[in-house]
PDB file of C-alpha atoms in Angstrom:
ATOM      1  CA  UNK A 952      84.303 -56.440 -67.506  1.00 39.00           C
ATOM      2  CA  UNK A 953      80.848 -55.021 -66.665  1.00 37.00           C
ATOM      3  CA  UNK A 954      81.108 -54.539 -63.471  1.00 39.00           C
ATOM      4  CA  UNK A 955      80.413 -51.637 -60.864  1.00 38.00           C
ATOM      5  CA  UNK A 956      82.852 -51.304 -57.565  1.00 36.00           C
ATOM      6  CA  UNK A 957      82.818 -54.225 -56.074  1.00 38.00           C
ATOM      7  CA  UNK A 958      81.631 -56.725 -58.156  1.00 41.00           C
ATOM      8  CA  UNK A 959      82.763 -59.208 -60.473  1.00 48.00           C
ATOM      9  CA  UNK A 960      81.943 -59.157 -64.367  1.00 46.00           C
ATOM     10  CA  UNK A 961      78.209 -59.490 -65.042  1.00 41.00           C
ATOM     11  CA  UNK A 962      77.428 -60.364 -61.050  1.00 39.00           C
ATOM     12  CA  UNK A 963      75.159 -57.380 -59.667  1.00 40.00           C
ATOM     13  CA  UNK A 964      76.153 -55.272 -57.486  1.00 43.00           C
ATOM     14  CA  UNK A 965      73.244 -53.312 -55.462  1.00 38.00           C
ATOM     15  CA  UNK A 966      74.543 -49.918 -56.884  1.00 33.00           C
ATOM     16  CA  UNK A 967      75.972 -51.269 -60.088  1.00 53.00           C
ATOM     17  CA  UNK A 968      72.934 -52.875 -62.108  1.00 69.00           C
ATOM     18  CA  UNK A 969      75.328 -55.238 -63.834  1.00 82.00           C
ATOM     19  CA  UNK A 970      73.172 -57.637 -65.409  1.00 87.00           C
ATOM     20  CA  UNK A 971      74.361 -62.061 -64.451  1.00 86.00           C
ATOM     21  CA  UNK A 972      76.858 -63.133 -67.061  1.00 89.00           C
ATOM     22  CA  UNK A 973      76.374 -60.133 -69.796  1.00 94.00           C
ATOM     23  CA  UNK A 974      80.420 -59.570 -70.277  1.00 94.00           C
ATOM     24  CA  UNK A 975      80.012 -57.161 -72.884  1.00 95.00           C
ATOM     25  CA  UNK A 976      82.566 -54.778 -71.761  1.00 93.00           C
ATOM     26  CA  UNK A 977      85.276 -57.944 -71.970  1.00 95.00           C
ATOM     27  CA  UNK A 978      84.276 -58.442 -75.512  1.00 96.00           C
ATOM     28  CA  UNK A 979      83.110 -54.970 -77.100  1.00 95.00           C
ATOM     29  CA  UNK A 980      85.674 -52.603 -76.407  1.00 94.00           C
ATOM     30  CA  UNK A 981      89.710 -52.398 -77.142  1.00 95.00           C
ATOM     31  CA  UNK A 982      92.028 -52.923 -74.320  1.00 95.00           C
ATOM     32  CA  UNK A 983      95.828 -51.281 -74.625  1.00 94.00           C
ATOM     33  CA  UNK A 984      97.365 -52.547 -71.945  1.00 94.00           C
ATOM     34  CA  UNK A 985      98.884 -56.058 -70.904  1.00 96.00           C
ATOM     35  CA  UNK A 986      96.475 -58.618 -69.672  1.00 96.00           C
ATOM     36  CA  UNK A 987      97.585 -61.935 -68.295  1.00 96.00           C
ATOM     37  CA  UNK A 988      97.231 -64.378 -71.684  1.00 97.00           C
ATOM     38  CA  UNK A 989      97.017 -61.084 -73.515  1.00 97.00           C
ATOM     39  CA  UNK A 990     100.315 -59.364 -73.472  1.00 97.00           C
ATOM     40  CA  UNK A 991      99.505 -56.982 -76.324  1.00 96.00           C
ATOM     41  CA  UNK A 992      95.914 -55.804 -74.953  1.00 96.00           C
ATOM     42  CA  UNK A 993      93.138 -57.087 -76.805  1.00 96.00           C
ATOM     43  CA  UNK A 994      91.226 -55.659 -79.892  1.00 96.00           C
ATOM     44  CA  UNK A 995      87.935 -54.239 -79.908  1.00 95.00           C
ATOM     45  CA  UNK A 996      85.145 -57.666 -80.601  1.00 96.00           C
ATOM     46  CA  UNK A 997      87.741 -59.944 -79.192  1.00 97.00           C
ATOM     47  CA  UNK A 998      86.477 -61.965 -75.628  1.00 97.00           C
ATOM     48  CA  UNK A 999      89.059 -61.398 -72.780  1.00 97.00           C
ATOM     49  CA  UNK A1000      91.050 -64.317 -72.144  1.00 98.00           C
ATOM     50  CA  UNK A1001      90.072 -64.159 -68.734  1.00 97.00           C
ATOM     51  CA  UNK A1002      86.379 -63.938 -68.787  1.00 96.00           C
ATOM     52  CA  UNK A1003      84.993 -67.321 -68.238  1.00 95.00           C
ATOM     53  CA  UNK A1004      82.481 -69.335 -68.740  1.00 95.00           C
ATOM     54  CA  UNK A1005      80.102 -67.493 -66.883  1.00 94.00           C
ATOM     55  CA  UNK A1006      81.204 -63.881 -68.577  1.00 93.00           C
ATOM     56  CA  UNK A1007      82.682 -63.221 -65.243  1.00 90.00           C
ATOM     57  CA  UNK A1008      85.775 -61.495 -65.305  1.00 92.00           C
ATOM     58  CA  UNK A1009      88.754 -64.679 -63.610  1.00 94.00           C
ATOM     59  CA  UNK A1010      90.235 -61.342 -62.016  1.00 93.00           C
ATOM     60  CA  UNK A1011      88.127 -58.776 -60.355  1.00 89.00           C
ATOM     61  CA  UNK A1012      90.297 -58.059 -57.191  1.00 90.00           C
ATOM     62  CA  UNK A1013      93.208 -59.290 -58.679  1.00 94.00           C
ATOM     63  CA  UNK A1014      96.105 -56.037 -59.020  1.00 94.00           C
ATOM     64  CA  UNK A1015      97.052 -57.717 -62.777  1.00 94.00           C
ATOM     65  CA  UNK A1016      93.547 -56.463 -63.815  1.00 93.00           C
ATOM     66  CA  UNK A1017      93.671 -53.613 -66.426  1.00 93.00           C
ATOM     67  CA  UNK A1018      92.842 -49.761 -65.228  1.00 91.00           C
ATOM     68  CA  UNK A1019      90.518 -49.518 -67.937  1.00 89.00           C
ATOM     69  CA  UNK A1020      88.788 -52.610 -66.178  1.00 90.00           C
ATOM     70  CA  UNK A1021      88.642 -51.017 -62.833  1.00 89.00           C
ATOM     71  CA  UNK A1022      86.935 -47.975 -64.176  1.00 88.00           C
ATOM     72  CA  UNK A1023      84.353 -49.312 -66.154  1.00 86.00           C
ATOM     73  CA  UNK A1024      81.025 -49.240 -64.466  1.00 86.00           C
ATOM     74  CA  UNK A1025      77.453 -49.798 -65.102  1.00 89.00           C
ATOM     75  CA  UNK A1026      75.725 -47.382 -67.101  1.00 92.00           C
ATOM     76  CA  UNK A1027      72.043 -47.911 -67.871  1.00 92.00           C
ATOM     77  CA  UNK A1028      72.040 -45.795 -70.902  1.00 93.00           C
ATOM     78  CA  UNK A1029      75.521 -47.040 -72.412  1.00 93.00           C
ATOM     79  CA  UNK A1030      74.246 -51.107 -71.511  1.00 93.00           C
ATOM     80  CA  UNK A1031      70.823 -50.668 -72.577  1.00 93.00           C
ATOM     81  CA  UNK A1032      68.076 -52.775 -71.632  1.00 93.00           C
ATOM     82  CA  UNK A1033      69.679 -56.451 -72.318  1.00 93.00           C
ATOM     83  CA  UNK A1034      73.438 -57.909 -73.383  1.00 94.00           C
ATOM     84  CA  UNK A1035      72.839 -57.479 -77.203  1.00 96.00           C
ATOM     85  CA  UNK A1036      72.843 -53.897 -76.568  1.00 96.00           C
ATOM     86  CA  UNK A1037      75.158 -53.566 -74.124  1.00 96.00           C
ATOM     87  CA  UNK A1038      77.646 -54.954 -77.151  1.00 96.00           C
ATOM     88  CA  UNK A1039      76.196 -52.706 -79.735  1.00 97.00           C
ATOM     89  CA  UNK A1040      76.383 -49.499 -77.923  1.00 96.00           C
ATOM     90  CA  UNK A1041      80.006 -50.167 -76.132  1.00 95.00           C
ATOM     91  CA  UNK A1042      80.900 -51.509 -79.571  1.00 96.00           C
ATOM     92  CA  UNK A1043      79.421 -48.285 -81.607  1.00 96.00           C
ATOM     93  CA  UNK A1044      81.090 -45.877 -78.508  1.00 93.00           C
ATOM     94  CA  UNK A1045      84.595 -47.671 -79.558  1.00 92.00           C
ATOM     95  CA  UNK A1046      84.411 -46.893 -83.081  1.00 93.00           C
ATOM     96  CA  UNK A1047      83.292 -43.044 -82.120  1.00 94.00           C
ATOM     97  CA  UNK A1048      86.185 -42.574 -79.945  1.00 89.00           C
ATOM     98  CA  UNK A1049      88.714 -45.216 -81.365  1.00 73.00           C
TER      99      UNK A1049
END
């Protein structure tokens, strides 16, 4: 769910810097909480059932949407400069603070 305020997974937002179909906050980290098709959260390396094709997150704006989705936002040194980082560093920050 890379995504700043306002702005789907992976679309860019003017403020956010989300990079086009990147996703790698639906797949790195660990999710507790219900998500529709994933009742028990979702583990840390596991794609979201509801990013698509696209790595766009099926719902931004929807109120079903984890909090932990909400909050995440762009951050250039956490996402690096391309999507393989992005999933290494959100993927080495869960396994510091798991």
């Amino acid at each position: 769910m890379t995504a700043g305020k306002g702005s789907p997974a992976g679309e860019v937002d003017g403020n956010a810097g989300c990079r086009p179909g990147c996703g790698a906050c639906c797949i790195a980290p660990s999710i507790h909480s219900p998500i529709p098709g994933m009742p028990n959260g979702k583990p840390a390396g596991v794609r979201c059932v509801q990013l698509d094709e696209h790595n766009l997150c099926r719902l931004f704006g929807d109120p079903r949407r984890p909090a932990l989705c909400e909050r995440f936002t762009f951050d250039a040194e956490l996402c690096g400069e391309n999507r393989q980082q992005a999933l290494e560093r959100i993927a080495a920050l869960e396994l510091a603070t798991g």
